[in-house]
Amino acid sequence: MRKIVSGAPYVEGSGSNGVRAGVRIDDVDRVLLDQLSRDARIPNNALAAVAGIAPSTCLGRVRSLVDRGVIRGFHADIDPAALGRDLQAMIAVRVRAGARQHLGELAEQLATLGEVLNVYFIAGADDYLVHVATASSEELRRFVLDHLSAHPAVASTETILIFEHVRPRLRAPRVEQSSGR
């Protein structure tokens, strides 16, 4: 939810994604986030110039965004096919009703597996979408059987093969401006 408090905008949230509730985001922060989402390797002095602030101020602002959980990390986006894992899939996982108290543990276990690229806790009939990359259909089958179907908390799975992944041009999510009314 977006609000104006004492003339300064902030984003309100539950904090479940690591961002503390009431994190303030101003126009300079938005410029920094937009630029970093396009190129996380932009030099600090170039980032400062785009934002119209001093390099020392820019460095402090970026550190603050990291400390407050707004920036969750900087990473290289590596194509799994370059590592010999050409086959990607999304696996919908439904957890048994009696095992719902262990949802978080299951997600943490899945996130440690080498084949797993992402784990999404979702709403709907299924509980998780697990994005995996494997070297072959046999390796994918083994992953589903060994790590999902055999897991006592898992009721069912559905595997959806990914033929192609088209990425949108990266940009920082926009925070809606409040009308101040």
XYZ file of C-alpha atoms in Angstrom:
181
model
C 0.000 0.000 0.000
C 1.326 3.478 -0.873
C 0.828 6.368 1.541
C 2.105 9.843 2.176
C 3.370 10.353 5.727
C 4.628 13.800 6.722
C 4.994 14.622 3.030
C 7.297 11.639 2.377
C 6.114 8.564 0.431
C 6.716 5.082 1.756
C 5.785 1.528 0.872
C 3.910 -0.450 3.490
C 4.262 -4.227 3.577
C 4.185 -7.286 5.768
C 7.928 -7.735 5.788
C 7.652 -11.403 4.710
C 9.911 -10.745 1.726
C 12.647 -9.164 3.832
C 11.511 -5.561 3.395
C 10.628 -3.865 6.630
C 7.155 -2.310 6.765
C 7.148 1.421 6.117
C 10.315 1.568 3.961
C 10.635 5.068 2.536
C 11.316 5.319 -1.195
C 11.845 8.775 -2.693
C 12.432 9.989 -6.261
C 16.229 9.606 -6.022
C 15.804 6.031 -4.759
C 13.516 5.329 -7.722
C 16.184 6.580 -10.161
C 18.834 4.427 -8.462
C 16.585 1.351 -8.508
C 15.634 1.896 -12.147
C 19.269 2.197 -13.236
C 20.460 -0.748 -11.118
C 17.652 -2.960 -12.443
C 18.865 -2.208 -15.980
C 22.566 -2.687 -15.181
C 23.678 -3.738 -11.698
C 27.301 -3.289 -12.812
C 26.960 0.447 -13.484
C 29.873 2.257 -11.803
C 28.935 4.294 -8.733
C 30.090 7.588 -10.276
C 27.933 6.983 -13.389
C 24.964 6.017 -11.223
C 25.444 9.178 -9.135
C 25.555 11.328 -12.284
C 22.280 9.867 -13.586
C 20.620 10.447 -10.193
C 22.085 13.956 -9.897
C 23.798 13.306 -6.559
C 27.374 13.100 -5.297
C 29.108 9.709 -5.600
C 29.482 9.458 -1.802
C 25.758 10.159 -1.371
C 24.968 7.583 -4.059
C 27.059 4.923 -2.340
C 25.309 5.617 0.956
C 21.885 5.513 -0.693
C 22.565 2.159 -2.384
C 23.918 0.701 0.866
C 20.787 1.925 2.649
C 18.540 0.309 0.021
C 20.405 -2.977 0.559
C 20.285 -2.687 4.359
C 16.539 -1.974 4.282
C 15.858 -5.009 2.082
C 14.699 -3.021 -0.945
C 17.624 -4.331 -3.002
C 17.709 -8.053 -2.293
C 21.006 -8.707 -4.037
C 23.161 -8.364 -7.118
C 23.728 -11.427 -9.243
C 24.665 -12.742 -12.654
C 21.784 -14.204 -14.660
C 23.376 -17.365 -16.068
C 21.724 -19.354 -18.836
C 21.307 -22.928 -17.503
C 21.893 -24.288 -21.020
C 25.447 -22.910 -20.866
C 25.977 -25.265 -17.906
C 24.534 -28.263 -19.764
C 21.057 -27.974 -18.241
C 19.009 -27.431 -21.415
C 15.682 -28.751 -20.133
C 13.699 -26.351 -17.964
C 10.338 -26.979 -16.341
C 7.883 -25.480 -13.902
C 6.572 -28.058 -11.465
C 3.319 -27.334 -9.661
C 3.417 -28.926 -6.205
C 0.401 -29.540 -4.002
C 1.075 -30.273 -0.331
C -1.033 -32.717 1.683
C -3.572 -31.013 3.952
C -2.009 -32.612 7.035
C 1.431 -31.253 6.161
C 0.537 -27.577 5.709
C 2.417 -26.595 8.880
C 5.634 -27.650 7.115
C 5.226 -25.488 3.990
C 8.222 -23.290 4.811
C 10.475 -26.262 5.506
C 9.595 -27.834 2.151
C 10.418 -24.607 0.312
C 13.763 -24.328 2.099
C 14.611 -27.956 1.257
C 13.734 -27.450 -2.409
C 15.773 -24.240 -2.616
C 18.938 -26.149 -1.650
C 18.722 -28.585 -4.584
C 21.076 -27.949 -7.515
C 18.372 -28.350 -10.159
C 16.125 -25.697 -8.577
C 16.317 -22.175 -9.990
C 13.365 -20.649 -8.111
C 10.652 -21.655 -5.660
C 7.389 -19.708 -5.656
C 4.770 -20.009 -2.892
C 1.501 -19.387 -4.742
C -2.238 -19.008 -4.236
C -4.673 -21.420 -5.834
C -5.062 -25.173 -5.987
C -1.302 -25.732 -5.863
C 1.043 -24.525 -3.133
C 4.322 -24.080 -5.015
C 5.726 -23.585 -8.467
C 9.259 -24.923 -8.657
C 11.411 -23.763 -11.596
C 14.048 -26.370 -12.402
C 16.729 -26.910 -15.029
C 18.127 -30.358 -15.819
C 20.364 -31.935 -18.447
C 17.764 -34.395 -19.732
C 14.218 -35.669 -19.411
C 15.577 -38.643 -17.437
C 17.218 -36.274 -14.947
C 13.952 -34.301 -14.681
C 12.008 -37.535 -14.065
C 14.481 -38.550 -11.330
C 14.196 -35.118 -9.729
C 10.393 -35.339 -9.574
C 10.417 -38.902 -8.263
C 13.249 -38.521 -5.740
C 12.619 -35.037 -4.383
C 8.893 -34.429 -4.855
C 6.778 -37.558 -5.280
C 8.730 -39.394 -2.551
C 8.437 -36.491 -0.107
C 5.877 -37.293 2.622
C 4.400 -33.763 2.543
C 3.738 -33.755 -1.219
C 0.272 -34.807 -2.382
C 0.758 -34.283 -6.129
C 2.865 -32.664 -8.821
C 2.323 -31.468 -12.369
C 5.325 -30.854 -14.609
C 5.152 -28.220 -17.341
C 8.042 -28.095 -19.807
C 9.423 -24.686 -20.781
C 10.181 -24.417 -24.497
C 11.384 -20.822 -24.443
C 11.843 -18.068 -21.869
C 11.473 -14.536 -23.207
C 12.595 -11.943 -20.681
C 11.027 -8.516 -20.580
C 13.457 -5.626 -20.492
C 14.416 -5.345 -16.837
C 13.266 -2.281 -14.952
C 12.458 -1.371 -11.384
C 8.831 -1.866 -10.387
C 7.004 1.424 -10.272
C 5.524 2.639 -6.983
C 2.268 4.435 -7.646
C 2.164 8.082 -6.697
C -0.439 9.012 -4.112
C -2.746 11.893 -4.965
C -2.328 13.235 -1.404
C -6.066 13.408 -0.823
